[in-house]
Structures are given as C-alpha cells and as structure tokens.
Coordinates of C-alpha atoms and ligand atoms in Angstrom, one line a residue:
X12 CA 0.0 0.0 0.0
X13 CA 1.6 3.4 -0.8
X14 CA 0.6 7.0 -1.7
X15 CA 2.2 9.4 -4.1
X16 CA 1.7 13.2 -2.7
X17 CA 2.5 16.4 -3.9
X18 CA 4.1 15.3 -7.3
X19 CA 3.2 17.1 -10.8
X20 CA 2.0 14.1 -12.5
X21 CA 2.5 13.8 -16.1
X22 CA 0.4 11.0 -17.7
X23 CA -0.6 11.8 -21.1
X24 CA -2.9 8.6 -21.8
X25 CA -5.3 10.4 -19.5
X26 CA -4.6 14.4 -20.3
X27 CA -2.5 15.0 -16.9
X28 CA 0.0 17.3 -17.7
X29 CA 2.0 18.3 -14.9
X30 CA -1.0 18.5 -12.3
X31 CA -0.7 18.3 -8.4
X32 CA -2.1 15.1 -7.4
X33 CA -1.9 11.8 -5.7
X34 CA -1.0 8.4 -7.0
X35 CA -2.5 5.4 -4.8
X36 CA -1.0 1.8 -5.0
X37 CA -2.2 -1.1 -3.6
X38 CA -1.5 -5.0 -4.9
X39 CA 0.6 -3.9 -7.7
X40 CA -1.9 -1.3 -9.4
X41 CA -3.0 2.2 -9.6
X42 CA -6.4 2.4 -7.5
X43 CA -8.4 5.8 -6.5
X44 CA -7.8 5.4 -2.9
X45 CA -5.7 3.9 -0.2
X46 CA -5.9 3.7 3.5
X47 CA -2.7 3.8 5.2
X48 CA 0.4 2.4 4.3
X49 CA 3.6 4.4 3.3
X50 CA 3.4 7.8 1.9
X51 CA 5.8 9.2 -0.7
X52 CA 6.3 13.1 -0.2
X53 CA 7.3 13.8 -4.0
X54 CA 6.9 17.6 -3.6
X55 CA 9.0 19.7 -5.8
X56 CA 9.2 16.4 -8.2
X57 CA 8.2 15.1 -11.1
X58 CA 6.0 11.6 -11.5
X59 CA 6.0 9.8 -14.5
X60 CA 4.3 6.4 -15.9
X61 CA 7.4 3.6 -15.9
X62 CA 9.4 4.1 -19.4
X63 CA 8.3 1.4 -21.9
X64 CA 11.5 0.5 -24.6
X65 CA 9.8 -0.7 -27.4
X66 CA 13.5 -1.6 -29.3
X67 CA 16.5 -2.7 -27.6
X68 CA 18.8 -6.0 -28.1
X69 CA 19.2 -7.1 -24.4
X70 CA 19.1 -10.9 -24.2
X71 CA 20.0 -14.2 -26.2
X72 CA 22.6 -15.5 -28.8
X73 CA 23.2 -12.7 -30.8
X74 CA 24.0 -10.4 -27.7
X75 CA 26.6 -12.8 -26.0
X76 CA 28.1 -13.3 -29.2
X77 CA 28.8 -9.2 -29.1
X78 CA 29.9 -9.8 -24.9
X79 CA 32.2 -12.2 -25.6
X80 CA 34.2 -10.1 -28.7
X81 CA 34.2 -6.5 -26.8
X82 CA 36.4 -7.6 -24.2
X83 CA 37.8 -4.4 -24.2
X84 CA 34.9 -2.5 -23.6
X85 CA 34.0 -4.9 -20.3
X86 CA 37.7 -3.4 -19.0
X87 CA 36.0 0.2 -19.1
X88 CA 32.8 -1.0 -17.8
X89 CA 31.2 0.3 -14.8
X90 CA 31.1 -2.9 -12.3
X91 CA 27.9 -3.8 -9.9
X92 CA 29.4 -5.2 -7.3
X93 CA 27.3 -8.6 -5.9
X94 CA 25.7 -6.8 -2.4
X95 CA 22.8 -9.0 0.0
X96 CA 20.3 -7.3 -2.8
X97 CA 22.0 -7.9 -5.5
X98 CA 23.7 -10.0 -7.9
X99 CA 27.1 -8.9 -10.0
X100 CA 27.4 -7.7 -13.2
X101 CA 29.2 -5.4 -15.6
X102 CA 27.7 -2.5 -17.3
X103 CA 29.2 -0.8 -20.9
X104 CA 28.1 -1.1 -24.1
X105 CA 26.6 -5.0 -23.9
X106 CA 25.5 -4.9 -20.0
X107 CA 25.4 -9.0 -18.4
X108 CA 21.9 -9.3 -18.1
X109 CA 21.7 -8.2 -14.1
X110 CA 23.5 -5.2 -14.8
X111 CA 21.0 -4.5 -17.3
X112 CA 17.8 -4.9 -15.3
X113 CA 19.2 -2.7 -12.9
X114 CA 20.4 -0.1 -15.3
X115 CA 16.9 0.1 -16.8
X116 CA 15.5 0.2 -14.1
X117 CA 17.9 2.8 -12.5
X118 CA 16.7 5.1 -15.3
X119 CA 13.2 4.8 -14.8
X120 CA 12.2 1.8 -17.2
X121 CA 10.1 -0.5 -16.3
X122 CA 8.9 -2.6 -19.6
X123 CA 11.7 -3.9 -22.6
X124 CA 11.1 -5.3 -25.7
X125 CA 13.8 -7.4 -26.8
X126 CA 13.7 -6.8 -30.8
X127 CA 14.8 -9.9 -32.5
X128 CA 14.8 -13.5 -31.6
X129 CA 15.3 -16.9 -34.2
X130 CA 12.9 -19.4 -33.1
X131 CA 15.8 -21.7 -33.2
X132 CA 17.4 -19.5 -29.7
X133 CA 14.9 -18.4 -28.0
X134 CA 15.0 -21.1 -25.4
X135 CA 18.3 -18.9 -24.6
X136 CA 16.7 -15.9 -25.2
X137 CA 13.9 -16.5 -22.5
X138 CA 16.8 -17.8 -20.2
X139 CA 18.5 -14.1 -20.6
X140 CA 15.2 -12.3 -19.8
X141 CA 14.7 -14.8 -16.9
X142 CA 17.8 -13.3 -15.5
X143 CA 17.1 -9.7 -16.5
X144 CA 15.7 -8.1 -13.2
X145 CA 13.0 -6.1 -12.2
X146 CA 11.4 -4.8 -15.7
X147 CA 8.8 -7.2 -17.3
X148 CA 9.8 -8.2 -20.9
X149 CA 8.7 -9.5 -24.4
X150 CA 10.4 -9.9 -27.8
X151 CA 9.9 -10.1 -31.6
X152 CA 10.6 -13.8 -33.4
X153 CA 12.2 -13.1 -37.0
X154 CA 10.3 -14.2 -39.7
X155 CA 11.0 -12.3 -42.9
X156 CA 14.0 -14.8 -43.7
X157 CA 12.5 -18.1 -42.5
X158 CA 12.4 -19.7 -45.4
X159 CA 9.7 -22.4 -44.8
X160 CA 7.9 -19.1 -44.8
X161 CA 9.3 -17.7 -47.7
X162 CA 8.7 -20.9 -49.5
X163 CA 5.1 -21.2 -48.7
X164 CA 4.4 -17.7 -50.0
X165 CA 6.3 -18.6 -53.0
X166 CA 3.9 -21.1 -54.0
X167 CA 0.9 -18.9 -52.9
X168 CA -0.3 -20.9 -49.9
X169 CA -0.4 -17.6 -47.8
X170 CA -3.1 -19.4 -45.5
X171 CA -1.1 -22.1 -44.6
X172 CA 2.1 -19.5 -44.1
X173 CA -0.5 -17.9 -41.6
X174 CA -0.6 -20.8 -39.5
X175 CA 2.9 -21.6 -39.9
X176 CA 3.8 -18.1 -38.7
X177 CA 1.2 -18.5 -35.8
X178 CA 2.7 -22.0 -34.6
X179 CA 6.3 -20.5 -34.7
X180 CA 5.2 -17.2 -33.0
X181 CA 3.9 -19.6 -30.1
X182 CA 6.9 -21.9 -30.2
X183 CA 9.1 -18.6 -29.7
X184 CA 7.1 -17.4 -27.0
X185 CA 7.2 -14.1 -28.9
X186 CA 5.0 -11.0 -28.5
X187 CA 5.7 -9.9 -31.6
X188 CA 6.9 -10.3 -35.3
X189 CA 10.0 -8.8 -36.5
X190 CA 11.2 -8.6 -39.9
X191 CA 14.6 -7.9 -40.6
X192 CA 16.4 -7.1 -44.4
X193 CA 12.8 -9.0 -46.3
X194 CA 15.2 -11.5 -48.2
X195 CA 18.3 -9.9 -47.5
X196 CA 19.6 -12.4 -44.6
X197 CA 18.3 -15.3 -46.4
X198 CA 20.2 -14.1 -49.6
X199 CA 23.1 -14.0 -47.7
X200 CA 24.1 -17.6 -46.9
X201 CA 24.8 -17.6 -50.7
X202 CA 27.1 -14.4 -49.9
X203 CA 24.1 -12.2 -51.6
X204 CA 21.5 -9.1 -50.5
X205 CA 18.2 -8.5 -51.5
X206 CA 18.7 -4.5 -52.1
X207 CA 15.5 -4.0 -54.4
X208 CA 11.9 -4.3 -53.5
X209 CA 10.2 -5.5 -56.2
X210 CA 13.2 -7.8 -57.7
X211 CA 12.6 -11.7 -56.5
X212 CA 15.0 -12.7 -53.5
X213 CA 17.8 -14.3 -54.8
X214 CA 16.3 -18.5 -55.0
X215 CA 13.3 -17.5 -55.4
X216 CA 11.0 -16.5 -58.6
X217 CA 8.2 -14.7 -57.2
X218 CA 9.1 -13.7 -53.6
X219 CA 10.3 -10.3 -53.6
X220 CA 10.9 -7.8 -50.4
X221 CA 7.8 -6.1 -50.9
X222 CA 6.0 -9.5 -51.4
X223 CA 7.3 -10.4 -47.8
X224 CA 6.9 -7.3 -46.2
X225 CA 3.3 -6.8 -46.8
X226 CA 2.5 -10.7 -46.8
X227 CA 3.9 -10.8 -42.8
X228 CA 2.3 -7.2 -42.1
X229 CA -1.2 -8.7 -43.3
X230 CA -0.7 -12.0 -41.5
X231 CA 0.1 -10.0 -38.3
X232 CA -3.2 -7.6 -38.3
X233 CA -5.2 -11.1 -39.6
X234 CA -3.8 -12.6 -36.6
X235 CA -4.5 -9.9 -34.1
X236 CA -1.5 -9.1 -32.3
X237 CA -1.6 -6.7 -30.3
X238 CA 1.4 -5.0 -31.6
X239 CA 1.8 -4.6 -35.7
X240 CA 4.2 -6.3 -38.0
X241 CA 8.4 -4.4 -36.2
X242 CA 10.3 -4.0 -39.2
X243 CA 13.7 -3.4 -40.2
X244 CA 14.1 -2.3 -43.7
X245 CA 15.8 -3.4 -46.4
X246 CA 19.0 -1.6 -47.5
X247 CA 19.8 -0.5 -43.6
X248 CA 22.8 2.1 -43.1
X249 CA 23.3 2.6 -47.0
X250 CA 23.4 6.3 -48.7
X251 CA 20.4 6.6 -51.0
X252 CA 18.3 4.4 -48.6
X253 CA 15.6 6.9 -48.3
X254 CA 14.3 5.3 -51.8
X255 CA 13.8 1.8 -50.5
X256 CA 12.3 3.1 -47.1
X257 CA 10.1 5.1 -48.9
X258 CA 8.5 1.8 -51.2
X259 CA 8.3 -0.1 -47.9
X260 CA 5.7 2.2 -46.5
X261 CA 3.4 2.4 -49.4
X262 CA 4.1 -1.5 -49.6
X263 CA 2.2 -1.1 -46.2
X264 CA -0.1 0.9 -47.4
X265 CA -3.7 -0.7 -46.1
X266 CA -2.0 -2.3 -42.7
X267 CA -0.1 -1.6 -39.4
X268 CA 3.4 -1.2 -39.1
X269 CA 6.1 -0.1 -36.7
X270 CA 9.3 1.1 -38.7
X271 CA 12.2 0.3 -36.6
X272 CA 15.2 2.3 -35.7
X273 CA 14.5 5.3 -38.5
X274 CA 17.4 7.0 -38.3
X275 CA 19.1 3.8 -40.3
X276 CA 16.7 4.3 -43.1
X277 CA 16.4 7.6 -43.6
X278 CA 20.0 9.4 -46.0
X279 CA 19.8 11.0 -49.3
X280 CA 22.9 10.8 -51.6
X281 CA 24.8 8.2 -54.0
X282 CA 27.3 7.3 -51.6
X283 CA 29.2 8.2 -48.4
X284 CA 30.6 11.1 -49.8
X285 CA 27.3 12.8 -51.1
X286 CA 25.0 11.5 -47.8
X287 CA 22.5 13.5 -46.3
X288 CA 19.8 13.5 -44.8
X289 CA 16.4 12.3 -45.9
X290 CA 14.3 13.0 -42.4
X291 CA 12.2 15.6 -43.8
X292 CA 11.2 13.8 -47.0
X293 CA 10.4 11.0 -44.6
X294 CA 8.6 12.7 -41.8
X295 CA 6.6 14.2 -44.5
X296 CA 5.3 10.9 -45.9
X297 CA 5.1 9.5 -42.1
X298 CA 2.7 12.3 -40.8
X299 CA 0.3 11.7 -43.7
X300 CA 0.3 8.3 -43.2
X301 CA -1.0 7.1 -39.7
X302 CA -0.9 3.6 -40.1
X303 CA 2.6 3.5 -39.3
X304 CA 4.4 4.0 -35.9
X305 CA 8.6 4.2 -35.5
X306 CA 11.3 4.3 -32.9
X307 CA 14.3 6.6 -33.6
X308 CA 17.3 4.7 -33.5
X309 CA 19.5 7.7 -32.8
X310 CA 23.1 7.9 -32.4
X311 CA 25.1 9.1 -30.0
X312 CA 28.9 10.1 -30.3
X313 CA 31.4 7.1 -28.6
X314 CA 31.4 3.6 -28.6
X315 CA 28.7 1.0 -29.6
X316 CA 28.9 -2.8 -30.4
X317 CA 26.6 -3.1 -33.8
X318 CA 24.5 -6.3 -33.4
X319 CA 22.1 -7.4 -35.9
X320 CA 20.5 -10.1 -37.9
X321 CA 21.4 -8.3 -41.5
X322 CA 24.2 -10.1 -42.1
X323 CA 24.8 -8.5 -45.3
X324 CA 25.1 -4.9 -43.4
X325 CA 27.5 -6.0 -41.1
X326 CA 29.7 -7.5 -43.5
X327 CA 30.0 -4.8 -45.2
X328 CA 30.6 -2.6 -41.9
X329 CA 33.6 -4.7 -41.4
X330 CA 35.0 -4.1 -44.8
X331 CA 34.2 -0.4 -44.2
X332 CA 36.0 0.1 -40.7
X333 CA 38.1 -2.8 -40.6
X334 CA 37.1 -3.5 -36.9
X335 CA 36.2 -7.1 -35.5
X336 CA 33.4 -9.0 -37.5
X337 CA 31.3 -11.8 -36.1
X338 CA 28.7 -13.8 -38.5
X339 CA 26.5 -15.9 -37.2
X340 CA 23.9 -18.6 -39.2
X341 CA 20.8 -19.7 -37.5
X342 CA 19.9 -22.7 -40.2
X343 CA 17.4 -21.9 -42.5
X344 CA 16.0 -19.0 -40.0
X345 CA 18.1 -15.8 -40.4
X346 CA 21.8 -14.9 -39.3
X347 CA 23.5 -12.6 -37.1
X348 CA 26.7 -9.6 -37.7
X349 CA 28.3 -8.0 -34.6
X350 CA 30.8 -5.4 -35.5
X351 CA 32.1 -2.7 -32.7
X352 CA 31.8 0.2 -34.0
X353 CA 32.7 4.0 -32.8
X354 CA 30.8 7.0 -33.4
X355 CA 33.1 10.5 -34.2
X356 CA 31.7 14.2 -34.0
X357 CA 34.5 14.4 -36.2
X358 CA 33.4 12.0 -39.1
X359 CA 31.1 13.6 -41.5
X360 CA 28.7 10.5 -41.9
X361 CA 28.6 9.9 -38.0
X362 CA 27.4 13.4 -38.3
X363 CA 24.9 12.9 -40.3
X364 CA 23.5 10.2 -38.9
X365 CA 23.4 11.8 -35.0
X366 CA 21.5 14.9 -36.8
X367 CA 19.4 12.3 -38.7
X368 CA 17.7 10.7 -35.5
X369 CA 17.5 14.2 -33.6
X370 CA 15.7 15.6 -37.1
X371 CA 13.0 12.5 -36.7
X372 CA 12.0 12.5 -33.5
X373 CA 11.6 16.7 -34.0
X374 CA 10.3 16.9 -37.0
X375 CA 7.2 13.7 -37.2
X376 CA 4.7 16.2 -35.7
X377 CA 2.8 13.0 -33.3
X378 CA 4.8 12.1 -30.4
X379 CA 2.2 9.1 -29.9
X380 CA 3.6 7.4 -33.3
X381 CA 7.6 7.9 -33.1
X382 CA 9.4 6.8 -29.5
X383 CA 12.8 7.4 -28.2
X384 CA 15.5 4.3 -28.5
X385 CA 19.2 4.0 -29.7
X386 CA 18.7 0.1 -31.2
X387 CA 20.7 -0.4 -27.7
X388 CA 23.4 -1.5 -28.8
X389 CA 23.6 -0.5 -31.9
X390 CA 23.5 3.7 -32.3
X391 CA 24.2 4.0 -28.7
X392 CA 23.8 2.3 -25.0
X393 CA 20.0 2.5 -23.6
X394 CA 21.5 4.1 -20.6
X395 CA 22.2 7.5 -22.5
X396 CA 18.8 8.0 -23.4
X397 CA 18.9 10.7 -21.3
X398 CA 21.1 12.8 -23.0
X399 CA 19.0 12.5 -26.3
X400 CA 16.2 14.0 -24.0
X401 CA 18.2 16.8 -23.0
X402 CA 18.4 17.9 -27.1
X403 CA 15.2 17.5 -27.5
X404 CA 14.0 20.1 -24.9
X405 CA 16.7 22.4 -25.7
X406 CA 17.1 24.0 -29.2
X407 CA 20.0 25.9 -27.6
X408 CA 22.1 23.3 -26.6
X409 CA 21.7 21.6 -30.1
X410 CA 22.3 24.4 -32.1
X411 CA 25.7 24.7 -30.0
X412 CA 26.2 20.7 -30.9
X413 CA 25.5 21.3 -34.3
X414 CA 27.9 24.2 -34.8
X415 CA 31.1 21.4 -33.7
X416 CA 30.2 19.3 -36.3
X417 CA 32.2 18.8 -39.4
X418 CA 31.3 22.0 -41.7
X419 CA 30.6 19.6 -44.4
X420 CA 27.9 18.3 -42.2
X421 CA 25.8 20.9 -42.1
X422 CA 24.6 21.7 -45.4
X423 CA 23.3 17.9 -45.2
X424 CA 21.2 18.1 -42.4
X425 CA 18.6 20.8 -41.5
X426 CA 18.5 20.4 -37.6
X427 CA 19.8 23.8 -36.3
X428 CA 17.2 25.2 -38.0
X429 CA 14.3 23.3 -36.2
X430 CA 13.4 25.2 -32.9
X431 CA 10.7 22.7 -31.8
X432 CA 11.7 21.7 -28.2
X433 CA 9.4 18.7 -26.2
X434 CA 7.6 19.1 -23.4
X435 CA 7.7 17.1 -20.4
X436 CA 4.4 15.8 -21.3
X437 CA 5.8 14.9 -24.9
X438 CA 8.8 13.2 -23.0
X439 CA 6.3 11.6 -21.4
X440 CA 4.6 10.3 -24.4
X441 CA 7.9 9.0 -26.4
X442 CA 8.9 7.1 -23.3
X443 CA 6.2 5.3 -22.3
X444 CA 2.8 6.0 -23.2
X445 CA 3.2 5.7 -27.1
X446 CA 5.4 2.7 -27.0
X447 CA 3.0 1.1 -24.7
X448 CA 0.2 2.1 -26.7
X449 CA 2.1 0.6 -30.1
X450 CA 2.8 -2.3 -28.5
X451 CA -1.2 -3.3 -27.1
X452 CA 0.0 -3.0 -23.2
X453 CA -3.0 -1.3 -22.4
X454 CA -1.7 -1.5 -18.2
X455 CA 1.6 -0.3 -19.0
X456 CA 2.4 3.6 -20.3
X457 CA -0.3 5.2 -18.1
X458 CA -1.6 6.1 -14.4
X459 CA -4.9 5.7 -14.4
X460 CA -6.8 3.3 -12.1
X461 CA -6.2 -0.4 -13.1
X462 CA -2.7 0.6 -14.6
X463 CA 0.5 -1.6 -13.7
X464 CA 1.6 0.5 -10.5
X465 CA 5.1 1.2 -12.9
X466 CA 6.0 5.0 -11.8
X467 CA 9.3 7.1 -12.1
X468 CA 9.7 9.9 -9.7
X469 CA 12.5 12.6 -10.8
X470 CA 13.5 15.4 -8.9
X471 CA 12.4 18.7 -10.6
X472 CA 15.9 20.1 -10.0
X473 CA 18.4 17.8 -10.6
X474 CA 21.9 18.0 -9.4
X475 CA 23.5 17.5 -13.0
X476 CA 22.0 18.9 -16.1
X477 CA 20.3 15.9 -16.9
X478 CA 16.8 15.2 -15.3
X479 CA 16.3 11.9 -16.5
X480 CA 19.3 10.4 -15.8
X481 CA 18.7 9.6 -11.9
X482 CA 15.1 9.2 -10.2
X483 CA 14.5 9.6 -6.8
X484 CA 12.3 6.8 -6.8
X485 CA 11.3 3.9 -9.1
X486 CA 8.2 2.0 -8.6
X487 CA 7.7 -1.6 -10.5
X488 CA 4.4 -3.1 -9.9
X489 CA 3.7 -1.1 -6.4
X490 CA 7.1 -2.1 -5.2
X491 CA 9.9 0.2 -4.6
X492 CA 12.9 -1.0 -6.4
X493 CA 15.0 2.3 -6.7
X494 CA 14.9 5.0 -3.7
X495 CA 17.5 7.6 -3.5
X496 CA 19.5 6.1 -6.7
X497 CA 20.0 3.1 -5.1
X498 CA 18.4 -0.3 -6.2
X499 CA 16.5 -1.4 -3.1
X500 CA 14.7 -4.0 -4.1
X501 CA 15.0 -6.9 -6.9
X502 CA 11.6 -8.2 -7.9
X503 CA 11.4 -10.6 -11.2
X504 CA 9.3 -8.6 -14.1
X505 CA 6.3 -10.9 -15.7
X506 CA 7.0 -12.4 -19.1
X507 CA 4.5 -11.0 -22.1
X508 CA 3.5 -13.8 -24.6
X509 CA 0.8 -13.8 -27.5
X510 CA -0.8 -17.3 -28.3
X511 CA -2.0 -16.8 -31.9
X512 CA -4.7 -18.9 -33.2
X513 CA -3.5 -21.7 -36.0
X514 CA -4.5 -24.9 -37.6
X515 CA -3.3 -27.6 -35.8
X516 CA -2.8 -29.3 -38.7
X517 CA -0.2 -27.7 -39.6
X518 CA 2.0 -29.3 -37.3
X519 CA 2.1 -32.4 -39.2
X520 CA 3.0 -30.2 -42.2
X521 CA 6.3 -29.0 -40.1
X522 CA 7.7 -32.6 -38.6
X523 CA 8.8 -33.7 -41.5
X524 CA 10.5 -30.3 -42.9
X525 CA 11.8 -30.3 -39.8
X526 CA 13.5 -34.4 -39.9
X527 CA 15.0 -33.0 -43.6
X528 CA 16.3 -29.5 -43.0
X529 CA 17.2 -28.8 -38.5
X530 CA 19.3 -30.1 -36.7
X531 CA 17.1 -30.1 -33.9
X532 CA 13.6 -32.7 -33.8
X533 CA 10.6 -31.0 -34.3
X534 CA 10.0 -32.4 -30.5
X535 CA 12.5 -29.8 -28.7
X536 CA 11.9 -27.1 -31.1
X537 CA 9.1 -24.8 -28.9
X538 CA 10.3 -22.8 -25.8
X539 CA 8.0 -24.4 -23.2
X540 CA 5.8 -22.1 -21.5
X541 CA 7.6 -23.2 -17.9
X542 CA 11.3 -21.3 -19.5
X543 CA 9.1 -17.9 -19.2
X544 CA 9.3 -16.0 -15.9
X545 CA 5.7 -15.3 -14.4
X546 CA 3.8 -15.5 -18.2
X547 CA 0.8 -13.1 -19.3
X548 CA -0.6 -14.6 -22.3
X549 CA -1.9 -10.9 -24.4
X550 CA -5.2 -11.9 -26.4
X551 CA -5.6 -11.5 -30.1
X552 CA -8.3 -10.0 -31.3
Ligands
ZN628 ZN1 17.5 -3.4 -33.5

C-alpha cells in the first residue's frame, strides 16, 4: 500500500499534464484510494508512468556473441558489485543481463522489448530475460527470412504461411513479429542481399521484399497481435536508402506497421561522400500516413557494439572500418553480424546520422507514433537515453552541438534550423505512453486506475544537467525498487507472450521439414511455457 503526494503528475494517456495530485498503490496497481500504508512526499518532483523501450537488443545468442568479442569494452565498464540485494554484473556497451535490469530500471524503465529473436534461440533468449531483473519483458521472433515461410508464399499458400507463422510465433514465446532485411539475410548464406523491393529474393522466382513485407504485415493484423508487423528495412545504413524506405511504407499501405530504428533508413545521396539527410522527406510521408508508428534509432557520439541479424550490413561494416566481425547462421532461420563500432563528432557521416535521429524525433509532428530508442546497442547504449532527452528540450544546446560538427555536415542536415523543443508531457509520451500504446499494453504507459503500478519519480531540479538520468524513486508493480538512486529491491518482471490462433494441422505439415532441414527434432523445437518467468498470455483480437 503506498501514496504518491505532492508530485506534478505527467500522464498523457489520460490528459495530466504536470497537475498536483496523488498516485494510490495497492497490490501492484494504480487504485483511487488507499488507507494507510507508506506515503511518498514527492513535492518539488516530477512523477512519471514507468518508461516502456519498445526496441532494444538485451538478451539471447546474438547479444553474447557481441559480450564475448568486446572484451575491451567490459575493462572500461562500470562494475555492480554482488551486495545481499544484488547479484554482480558489468555495465558498458553490452551490460550481463543483471547489470541490465538494474540499469533500466535505475533510469526509470520498467517494460523492454527485446527486438529480434530466431525461433531456433529463443529457449536462450527467454533464459536471458529470466535473469534480466526487475522490468517485465517480451520480444519479436524473426520471420522475414524463414524460409519455410518464404517458401510457402512462393507457391501462394499464404493461408497455410498464416498458421505456420502463428505455430512459430507460439513456439518462440514471442509477443511480436520482427522482420529484418525482407530476403536480405536469407540471400546472404549464398554471400548475396536482397537491395530491391520488387526484384525476387535471390532462389526464389516470385518472392520479392515487398511480397514479404506486406504478406507478414497482413498476416500479423489477420492474426490480431496486439502489436503490428516491427520491421527493419531493407537496405539499412546505406546512402540513398531513403528510396527503399520510402517503397516499404506504401508497400504497407492498407495495414499496421512499426518502422524500426528510423534513423538507419532515412540518407539521401549516391554514396558516403554525397550522404545527407532524408528525415524531412520521410517525416513528411510518415505524418500523412497514420498507419505506421517508429522508434528513432539515434546515435550518440562514442562507442557502440553493432548487433544485428542483416548479415549483409555488417559485412560490409567490417569491410568499411576494418574493426572485429562476427557472422552468425541460424539454419534456415536468419543470421546474425556483430561489429564494434565508434561514433566520431568528427566524421562527417557519424554526423549525419546523429542529426538524422535528432531531425526525426523533431520533425514527425505525433509524439504518440515515433518513441525514443538508440537500437541499444547499436547507435548507442539505452543508458544514454537521457542525454538525447536533454536535445530534445533544448534548441539551444543543439544548435551549439551542431555548430562542432564537421562544416561539411551541415549543409546535409537541416537540424539547427528546427526550434521545436518537447515538453515534459511529450517526453512523457515517447517514453512510455506511445510505445506502450504501439505495442497493445494497455496496463503499461499510463496512471490511471487499473494501470501496472510502474512509476518514475524525478526530482524537478536535478543535481546535474540531466533530469532523466537519476530518479529519486522507481516503482515496478507497487514495489519500490529504486529510492534515493540506489536499487533497493529486486523483484522478477512478468513475461509478455501472444498465443496466436492456428490450424493444428499444420504441425504435421512442419515434422517432417523439420527431420530434412534442422538439426534439432521437431520435439525440442518450442520454448515451453515453464522457460518464461511469471507469463501473461496478451489476447488477439
Ligand atoms: Zn534493432
């Protein structure tokens, strides 16, 4: 039982902005009224609705794969020390999976979305996430390579590719479907990419990106997820990209989407030389088109560890920067690239690309459809979220950031001209109500009465410049788990889980693809339901 007085509450999903009230918590929710029990004095604070990540690489194969190559970075790491609440763990770039519970958590989030997970893993995965503290967690199964998939809809049978994508979404344990480089990842076991939408995936006659990007998005609305086909896009990183991005979204015309990391998608020119950016071409089509939701995926200057299953890409990164490579297969699933990479103030494409997801998140007018994220670990670490927060309320201190940049630079980008800076409401919304809201967690995001008792509490004053980077409290499910800065508590989040209706008989259609073509028996393939710390099993429509 616990009270929240004297905070200005900020919770968007139900028009409070920055009003005076009480928060009452008892058995884990948000109710009108409490009797008794502790009371929070959060005068001269600031209470928010827990922060929702709706993209971030946190758990499973791919990410331990990028630990266990950066051991340099683990030398500069901040260390968590093992403590009577707490277990060890390193911090950095790739935090262990403790550290990163407690670092979300530390920050005010409450609720991660781990982005992409093969089928063939995610037993792993869910082990990762099992031992990821204190937030509850889902992720997205990758599907736009599988090529049982990709061979069904190459012979037409797009019911039976339904089920099939409904059985493997359930043997996952997934929330969500992502799709990553349509083509491109399966193209590349033969050392190929599938750069062109409507040119057939190298095997295949018929299936081209577009036929796979709008075949899964239409399967995932016919299926009722609660949260729309999370896509990657083809052609990620490359100059010129803004083309390809731009014939993925009428692709979706007629369905749901969420466009992933943006800022990857979104330069003009014919190659690194000539690159600009494309965000206000693209935030022009986005605003029109309100089908379609998107997480930034901006950059921040210093180190990152690029992890992702377009293999293609990160070959190519490799060749480009001549830094560590890791390539990963996963069968006939998709594949994996970690390269380390380093972002430079100094290097006029890293330039462009930290204006680029700056220029997005300013200039897409609806904060409810594009949400703050880094692709953790990818354009930065999820921990310096905040400092992305601080450029987006002040057009002063970005106009000062853009005048450092290369003078090359800044003909290719337009954001010192944008004076748009976010409220705390807005902040609010990017956070945690609109990801929560994109996603279908209608508990999580908000305050109201029968919300997920998920609350960050930030002094309105902070010691450093930064007022998001260290809450004086952190709530998870009506417990304290952060007070003072310190991590008091370590509860064990809930596990979110969509069970998808199928044909059942399309598991005899599977066994015997999978005798022929996986090493593994058809028998040990699904992640029981047992791996998946306290599930919630979300509805489809
Ligand atoms: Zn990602």
């Amino acid at each position: 039982m616990l009270r929240i007085t004297g905070g200005k509450v900020y919770d968007p999903t139900n028009g409070i902005d920055g009003v005076v009230k009480d928060l009452c918590i008892l058995d884990g929710r948000i109710v009108s009224e409490v009797e008794g029990g502790r009371v929070i004095d959060a005068t001269g604070m600031f209470v928010f609705p827990g922060g929702v990540d709706i993209h971030t690489h946190v758990a499973g194969a791919a990410l331990n794969f990028a630990r266990a190559m950066t051991p340099e970075n683990h030398r500069q790491a901040t260390v968590f020390l093992r403590t009577p609440e707490r277990r060890g763990g390193i911090g950095g770039p790739t935090p262990t999976t403790f550290a990163t519970g407690y670092l979300y958590a530390g920050m005010g989030y409450t609720t991660v979305i781990e982005a992409a997970v093969p089928v063939l893993t995610a037993k792993h995965t869910h082990e990762e996430l099992r031992d990821t503290p204190i937030v509850d967690k889902g992720c997205c199964v990758l599907m736009a390579n599988n090529e049982i998939v990709l061979d069904l809809l190459e012979a037409g049978e797009t019911e039976r590719a339904k089920d099939v994508v409904a059985w493997l979404i359930w043997a996952a344990k997934a929330y969500g479907v992502k799709a990553v480089n349509p083509g491109g990842v399966t193209a590349w076991k033969w050392g190929k990419d599938a750069k062109a939408m409507f040119e057939p995936v190298p095997g295949y006659d018929k299936v081209m990106p577009a036929t796979i990007v709008a075949s899964l998005a239409q399967i995932v609305d016919q299926l009722g997820l609660p949260h729309p086909l999370h896509l990657h896009c083809n052609n990620l990183g490359a100059p010129g990209n803004v083309t390809t991005t731009l014939e993925t979204m009428k692709v979706l015309e007629g369905s749901r989407a969420h466009m992933a990391h943006l800022q990857f998608h979104s330069y003009g020119g014919d190659d690194w030389d000539t690159m600009r950016s494309e965000a206000a071409s693209l935030a022009e089509y986005f605003n029109a088109h309100p089908n379609l939701t998107a997480d930034a995926g901006a950059i921040l200057f210093g180190n990152a560890v690029t992890v992702t299953a377009d293999g293609p890409w990160q070959h190519f990164l490799y060749q480009l920067t001549g830094r560590k490579w890791g390539n990963l297969d996963v069968e006939n699933e998709t594949g994996c690239g970690i390269v380390p990479y380093t972002y430079k103030g100094s290097n006029l494409v890293n330039a462009v690309q930290w204006a680029v997801g700056l220029e997005l998140l300013l200039l897409i007018s609806d904060p409810w459809r594009i949400f703050l994220t880094t692709d953790h670990p990818n354009g930065a670490c999820f921990w310096r979220y905040p400092e992305i927060i601080h450029l987006l309320m002040n057009a002063d201190v970005r106009r000062e950031r853009v005048k450092a940049l290369p003078h090359k630079a800044l003909a290719r980008t337009v954001l010192g001209e944008l004076n748009r800076e976010y409220t705390l409401s807005e902040i609010a919304i990017i956070t945690s109500a609109g990801p929560a809201r994109a996603l279908g967690l209608s508990q999580k995001g908000h305050l109201g009465v029968g919300a997920d008792a998920d609350v960050a509490i930030y002094n309105e004053k902070p010691d450093g410049e930064l007022l998001f980077r260290y809450p004086r409290y952190v709530i998870k499910a009506g417990e304290i788990v952060v007070e003072e800065g310190e991590i008091r508590n370590i509860s064990n989040g809930r596990g979110f889980v969509v069970h998808p209706g199928y044909d059942e008989s399309v598991e005899a259609y599977l066994r015997p693809l999978f005798q022929q073509y996986y090493t593994m028996s058809f028998e040990n393939y699904p992640v029981e339901l047992e791996r998946i710390e306290r599930p919630e099993i979300r509805s489809c429509k």
